[in-house]
């Protein structure tokens, strides 16, 4: 059984998720992980599914949704992920302030330099206010150092930044 990554991007409309999920289910593909969002009227979805069809067959099945040009779909094989090494604790990082160039780049670099891994990231621009919310896995010994680093970054960017312990996913 193979694992495939499917991306769907296009103008938002009701029913996209249902349409994609029905096609995949009809092909016998099991949707295992997904993230979906609406960004300024555009829909973006990435999902991982498993099944016995090669990427070309799945893409062909989804072609019925792309015929009018409102959606773009791509399907790619993915290698199974090795079990992650235990190492990080979950944290939530928030940044907000006036929009300016380089917020994501600067904050993400600070996390990376502390040995952290951004596992989820959402940004929003509301008028002049920019908001960044990230879930971060971080070595416990690095939390204080990253908090200090973020205080410096926040000063340079003229934003507020906060790092707080998060909750581990319980499945």
PDB file of C-alpha atoms in Angstrom:
ATOM      1  CA  UNK A   1       0.000   0.000   0.000  1.00  0.00           C
ATOM      2  CA  UNK A   2       1.483   3.360  -1.016  1.00  0.00           C
ATOM      3  CA  UNK A   3       1.322   6.787   0.551  1.00  0.00           C
ATOM      4  CA  UNK A   4       0.490   9.782  -1.601  1.00  0.00           C
ATOM      5  CA  UNK A   5       0.560  13.528  -0.963  1.00  0.00           C
ATOM      6  CA  UNK A   6      -2.321  15.361  -2.627  1.00  0.00           C
ATOM      7  CA  UNK A   7      -2.493  19.138  -2.925  1.00  0.00           C
ATOM      8  CA  UNK A   8      -5.554  21.062  -4.048  1.00  0.00           C
ATOM      9  CA  UNK A   9      -5.454  24.810  -4.619  1.00  0.00           C
ATOM     10  CA  UNK A  10      -8.002  27.140  -6.157  1.00  0.00           C
ATOM     11  CA  UNK A  11     -10.822  29.606  -5.727  1.00  0.00           C
ATOM     12  CA  UNK A  12     -12.882  28.649  -2.679  1.00  0.00           C
ATOM     13  CA  UNK A  13     -16.411  27.346  -3.065  1.00  0.00           C
ATOM     14  CA  UNK A  14     -18.653  25.130  -0.954  1.00  0.00           C
ATOM     15  CA  UNK A  15     -18.078  21.401  -1.419  1.00  0.00           C
ATOM     16  CA  UNK A  16     -14.397  21.189  -2.378  1.00  0.00           C
ATOM     17  CA  UNK A  17     -13.499  19.032   0.622  1.00  0.00           C
ATOM     18  CA  UNK A  18     -16.501  16.763   0.040  1.00  0.00           C
ATOM     19  CA  UNK A  19     -15.687  16.452  -3.677  1.00  0.00           C
ATOM     20  CA  UNK A  20     -12.036  15.560  -3.098  1.00  0.00           C
ATOM     21  CA  UNK A  21     -12.801  13.165  -0.238  1.00  0.00           C
ATOM     22  CA  UNK A  22     -15.495  11.407  -2.284  1.00  0.00           C
ATOM     23  CA  UNK A  23     -13.161  10.881  -5.248  1.00  0.00           C
ATOM     24  CA  UNK A  24     -10.415   9.525  -3.003  1.00  0.00           C
ATOM     25  CA  UNK A  25     -12.822   7.288  -1.106  1.00  0.00           C
ATOM     26  CA  UNK A  26     -14.250   6.033  -4.396  1.00  0.00           C
ATOM     27  CA  UNK A  27     -10.744   5.023  -5.440  1.00  0.00           C
ATOM     28  CA  UNK A  28     -10.248   3.168  -2.158  1.00  0.00           C
ATOM     29  CA  UNK A  29      -7.769   5.765  -0.886  1.00  0.00           C
ATOM     30  CA  UNK A  30      -7.788   6.328   2.884  1.00  0.00           C
ATOM     31  CA  UNK A  31      -7.246   9.941   3.957  1.00  0.00           C
ATOM     32  CA  UNK A  32      -4.868   9.808   6.936  1.00  0.00           C
ATOM     33  CA  UNK A  33      -3.535  13.330   7.559  1.00  0.00           C
ATOM     34  CA  UNK A  34      -4.723  16.646   6.193  1.00  0.00           C
ATOM     35  CA  UNK A  35      -4.648  20.373   6.565  1.00  0.00           C
ATOM     36  CA  UNK A  36      -7.078  22.676   4.837  1.00  0.00           C
ATOM     37  CA  UNK A  37      -7.578  26.415   4.919  1.00  0.00           C
ATOM     38  CA  UNK A  38      -9.136  29.373   3.167  1.00  0.00           C
ATOM     39  CA  UNK A  39      -6.804  32.258   2.380  1.00  0.00           C
ATOM     40  CA  UNK A  40      -8.377  35.455   1.049  1.00  0.00           C
ATOM     41  CA  UNK A  41     -10.943  33.604  -1.015  1.00  0.00           C
ATOM     42  CA  UNK A  42      -8.597  30.829  -2.085  1.00  0.00           C
ATOM     43  CA  UNK A  43      -8.737  27.256  -0.861  1.00  0.00           C
ATOM     44  CA  UNK A  44      -5.593  25.265  -0.066  1.00  0.00           C
ATOM     45  CA  UNK A  45      -5.486  21.651   1.054  1.00  0.00           C
ATOM     46  CA  UNK A  46      -2.674  19.184   1.520  1.00  0.00           C
ATOM     47  CA  UNK A  47      -3.409  15.652   2.543  1.00  0.00           C
ATOM     48  CA  UNK A  48      -1.773  12.286   2.852  1.00  0.00           C
ATOM     49  CA  UNK A  49      -3.701   9.220   1.769  1.00  0.00           C
ATOM     50  CA  UNK A  50      -2.922   5.541   1.465  1.00  0.00           C
ATOM     51  CA  UNK A  51      -4.082   3.003  -1.060  1.00  0.00           C
ATOM     52  CA  UNK A  52      -3.143   0.809  -3.976  1.00  0.00           C
ATOM     53  CA  UNK A  53      -3.317   3.344  -6.822  1.00  0.00           C
ATOM     54  CA  UNK A  54      -0.309   5.024  -8.428  1.00  0.00           C
ATOM     55  CA  UNK A  55      -0.226   8.839  -8.398  1.00  0.00           C
ATOM     56  CA  UNK A  56      -1.241   9.124 -12.073  1.00  0.00           C
ATOM     57  CA  UNK A  57      -4.457   7.153 -11.443  1.00  0.00           C
ATOM     58  CA  UNK A  58      -5.386   9.301  -8.443  1.00  0.00           C
ATOM     59  CA  UNK A  59      -4.634  12.486 -10.362  1.00  0.00           C
ATOM     60  CA  UNK A  60      -6.788  11.193 -13.239  1.00  0.00           C
ATOM     61  CA  UNK A  61      -9.629  10.499 -10.802  1.00  0.00           C
ATOM     62  CA  UNK A  62      -9.374  14.033  -9.423  1.00  0.00           C
ATOM     63  CA  UNK A  63      -9.299  15.513 -12.959  1.00  0.00           C
ATOM     64  CA  UNK A  64     -13.084  15.736 -12.901  1.00  0.00           C
ATOM     65  CA  UNK A  65     -12.642  18.522 -10.324  1.00  0.00           C
ATOM     66  CA  UNK A  66     -10.080  20.472 -12.347  1.00  0.00           C
ATOM     67  CA  UNK A  67     -11.810  20.565 -15.734  1.00  0.00           C
ATOM     68  CA  UNK A  68     -13.173  24.099 -15.371  1.00  0.00           C
ATOM     69  CA  UNK A  69      -9.768  25.473 -14.333  1.00  0.00           C
ATOM     70  CA  UNK A  70     -10.895  26.610 -10.877  1.00  0.00           C
ATOM     71  CA  UNK A  71      -8.765  24.027  -9.040  1.00  0.00           C
ATOM     72  CA  UNK A  72      -5.220  22.767  -9.446  1.00  0.00           C
ATOM     73  CA  UNK A  73      -4.424  19.290  -8.152  1.00  0.00           C
ATOM     74  CA  UNK A  74      -1.124  17.475  -7.814  1.00  0.00           C
ATOM     75  CA  UNK A  75      -0.429  13.986  -6.508  1.00  0.00           C
ATOM     76  CA  UNK A  76       3.005  12.768  -5.487  1.00  0.00           C
ATOM     77  CA  UNK A  77       4.301   9.624  -3.798  1.00  0.00           C
ATOM     78  CA  UNK A  78       5.780  10.054  -0.353  1.00  0.00           C
ATOM     79  CA  UNK A  79       8.116   7.806   1.547  1.00  0.00           C
ATOM     80  CA  UNK A  80       6.862   6.615   4.903  1.00  0.00           C
ATOM     81  CA  UNK A  81       8.186   8.820   7.661  1.00  0.00           C
ATOM     82  CA  UNK A  82      10.528   7.298  10.190  1.00  0.00           C
ATOM     83  CA  UNK A  83       9.421   7.509  13.781  1.00  0.00           C
ATOM     84  CA  UNK A  84      10.518  10.927  15.012  1.00  0.00           C
ATOM     85  CA  UNK A  85      13.269  10.945  17.561  1.00  0.00           C
ATOM     86  CA  UNK A  86      12.075  12.027  20.962  1.00  0.00           C
ATOM     87  CA  UNK A  87      13.498  15.400  21.569  1.00  0.00           C
ATOM     88  CA  UNK A  88      11.126  18.283  21.600  1.00  0.00           C
ATOM     89  CA  UNK A  89       8.408  19.552  23.834  1.00  0.00           C
ATOM     90  CA  UNK A  90       5.417  21.377  22.328  1.00  0.00           C
ATOM     91  CA  UNK A  91       5.264  25.161  22.537  1.00  0.00           C
ATOM     92  CA  UNK A  92       2.984  27.789  21.033  1.00  0.00           C
ATOM     93  CA  UNK A  93       4.645  30.886  19.640  1.00  0.00           C
ATOM     94  CA  UNK A  94       2.601  34.004  18.941  1.00  0.00           C
ATOM     95  CA  UNK A  95       3.737  37.211  17.286  1.00  0.00           C
ATOM     96  CA  UNK A  96       1.578  40.233  16.590  1.00  0.00           C
ATOM     97  CA  UNK A  97       2.176  43.799  15.553  1.00  0.00           C
ATOM     98  CA  UNK A  98       2.283  46.065  12.552  1.00  0.00           C
ATOM     99  CA  UNK A  99       2.867  44.256   9.280  1.00  0.00           C
ATOM    100  CA  UNK A 100       6.389  44.465   7.966  1.00  0.00           C
ATOM    101  CA  UNK A 101       8.728  42.536   5.731  1.00  0.00           C
ATOM    102  CA  UNK A 102      10.674  39.674   7.333  1.00  0.00           C
ATOM    103  CA  UNK A 103       8.551  38.704  10.332  1.00  0.00           C
ATOM    104  CA  UNK A 104       8.164  35.048   9.366  1.00  0.00           C
ATOM    105  CA  UNK A 105      11.761  34.719   8.157  1.00  0.00           C
ATOM    106  CA  UNK A 106      13.242  36.260  11.292  1.00  0.00           C
ATOM    107  CA  UNK A 107      11.067  34.370  13.762  1.00  0.00           C
ATOM    108  CA  UNK A 108      11.496  31.032  11.948  1.00  0.00           C
ATOM    109  CA  UNK A 109      15.285  31.512  11.912  1.00  0.00           C
ATOM    110  CA  UNK A 110      15.292  32.150  15.682  1.00  0.00           C
ATOM    111  CA  UNK A 111      13.347  28.917  16.233  1.00  0.00           C
ATOM    112  CA  UNK A 112      15.677  26.939  13.948  1.00  0.00           C
ATOM    113  CA  UNK A 113      18.794  28.310  15.647  1.00  0.00           C
ATOM    114  CA  UNK A 114      17.392  27.138  18.997  1.00  0.00           C
ATOM    115  CA  UNK A 115      17.035  23.619  17.583  1.00  0.00           C
ATOM    116  CA  UNK A 116      13.267  23.958  17.286  1.00  0.00           C
ATOM    117  CA  UNK A 117      11.015  22.633  14.581  1.00  0.00           C
ATOM    118  CA  UNK A 118       7.938  24.561  13.420  1.00  0.00           C
ATOM    119  CA  UNK A 119       5.206  21.919  13.055  1.00  0.00           C
ATOM    120  CA  UNK A 120       2.319  24.252  12.212  1.00  0.00           C
ATOM    121  CA  UNK A 121       2.260  27.892  11.180  1.00  0.00           C
ATOM    122  CA  UNK A 122      -0.612  30.265  10.518  1.00  0.00           C
ATOM    123  CA  UNK A 123      -0.384  33.942   9.670  1.00  0.00           C
ATOM    124  CA  UNK A 124      -3.113  36.524   9.160  1.00  0.00           C
ATOM    125  CA  UNK A 125      -3.091  40.102   8.016  1.00  0.00           C
ATOM    126  CA  UNK A 126      -6.036  42.147   9.292  1.00  0.00           C
ATOM    127  CA  UNK A 127      -5.653  45.697   8.087  1.00  0.00           C
ATOM    128  CA  UNK A 128      -2.279  46.809   9.420  1.00  0.00           C
ATOM    129  CA  UNK A 129      -2.100  44.102  12.127  1.00  0.00           C
ATOM    130  CA  UNK A 130      -0.067  40.968  11.429  1.00  0.00           C
ATOM    131  CA  UNK A 131      -0.567  37.834  13.515  1.00  0.00           C
ATOM    132  CA  UNK A 132       1.627  34.727  13.489  1.00  0.00           C
ATOM    133  CA  UNK A 133       0.767  31.596  15.483  1.00  0.00           C
ATOM    134  CA  UNK A 134       3.154  28.651  15.337  1.00  0.00           C
ATOM    135  CA  UNK A 135       3.288  25.294  17.017  1.00  0.00           C
ATOM    136  CA  UNK A 136       6.911  24.503  17.764  1.00  0.00           C
ATOM    137  CA  UNK A 137       8.708  21.410  19.031  1.00  0.00           C
ATOM    138  CA  UNK A 138      11.642  22.649  21.061  1.00  0.00           C
ATOM    139  CA  UNK A 139      14.275  20.998  23.230  1.00  0.00           C
ATOM    140  CA  UNK A 140      13.262  21.785  26.822  1.00  0.00           C
ATOM    141  CA  UNK A 141      16.659  23.222  27.647  1.00  0.00           C
ATOM    142  CA  UNK A 142      16.266  25.802  24.852  1.00  0.00           C
ATOM    143  CA  UNK A 143      12.949  27.404  25.874  1.00  0.00           C
ATOM    144  CA  UNK A 144      14.509  30.152  28.013  1.00  0.00           C
ATOM    145  CA  UNK A 145      17.153  30.920  25.400  1.00  0.00           C
ATOM    146  CA  UNK A 146      14.538  31.138  22.639  1.00  0.00           C
ATOM    147  CA  UNK A 147      12.348  33.382  24.806  1.00  0.00           C
ATOM    148  CA  UNK A 148      15.305  35.760  25.223  1.00  0.00           C
ATOM    149  CA  UNK A 149      16.105  35.604  21.501  1.00  0.00           C
ATOM    150  CA  UNK A 150      12.461  36.332  20.639  1.00  0.00           C
ATOM    151  CA  UNK A 151      12.493  39.380  22.912  1.00  0.00           C
ATOM    152  CA  UNK A 152      15.393  40.756  20.857  1.00  0.00           C
ATOM    153  CA  UNK A 153      13.705  39.870  17.576  1.00  0.00           C
ATOM    154  CA  UNK A 154      10.458  41.472  18.742  1.00  0.00           C
ATOM    155  CA  UNK A 155      12.316  44.676  19.592  1.00  0.00           C
ATOM    156  CA  UNK A 156      13.946  44.855  16.171  1.00  0.00           C
ATOM    157  CA  UNK A 157      10.683  44.075  14.351  1.00  0.00           C
ATOM    158  CA  UNK A 158       8.582  46.259  16.683  1.00  0.00           C
ATOM    159  CA  UNK A 159       6.147  43.408  17.424  1.00  0.00           C
ATOM    160  CA  UNK A 160       5.083  41.462  20.494  1.00  0.00           C
ATOM    161  CA  UNK A 161       6.232  37.841  20.742  1.00  0.00           C
ATOM    162  CA  UNK A 162       5.372  35.188  23.304  1.00  0.00           C
ATOM    163  CA  UNK A 163       6.378  31.548  23.757  1.00  0.00           C
ATOM    164  CA  UNK A 164       4.318  29.334  26.029  1.00  0.00           C
ATOM    165  CA  UNK A 165       4.167  25.597  26.673  1.00  0.00           C
ATOM    166  CA  UNK A 166       1.718  23.827  24.409  1.00  0.00           C
ATOM    167  CA  UNK A 167      -0.178  20.623  24.757  1.00  0.00           C
ATOM    168  CA  UNK A 168       0.975  17.429  23.116  1.00  0.00           C
ATOM    169  CA  UNK A 169      -1.468  15.871  20.673  1.00  0.00           C
ATOM    170  CA  UNK A 170      -3.260  12.993  22.317  1.00  0.00           C
ATOM    171  CA  UNK A 171      -4.432  10.438  19.782  1.00  0.00           C
TER     172      UNK A 171
END
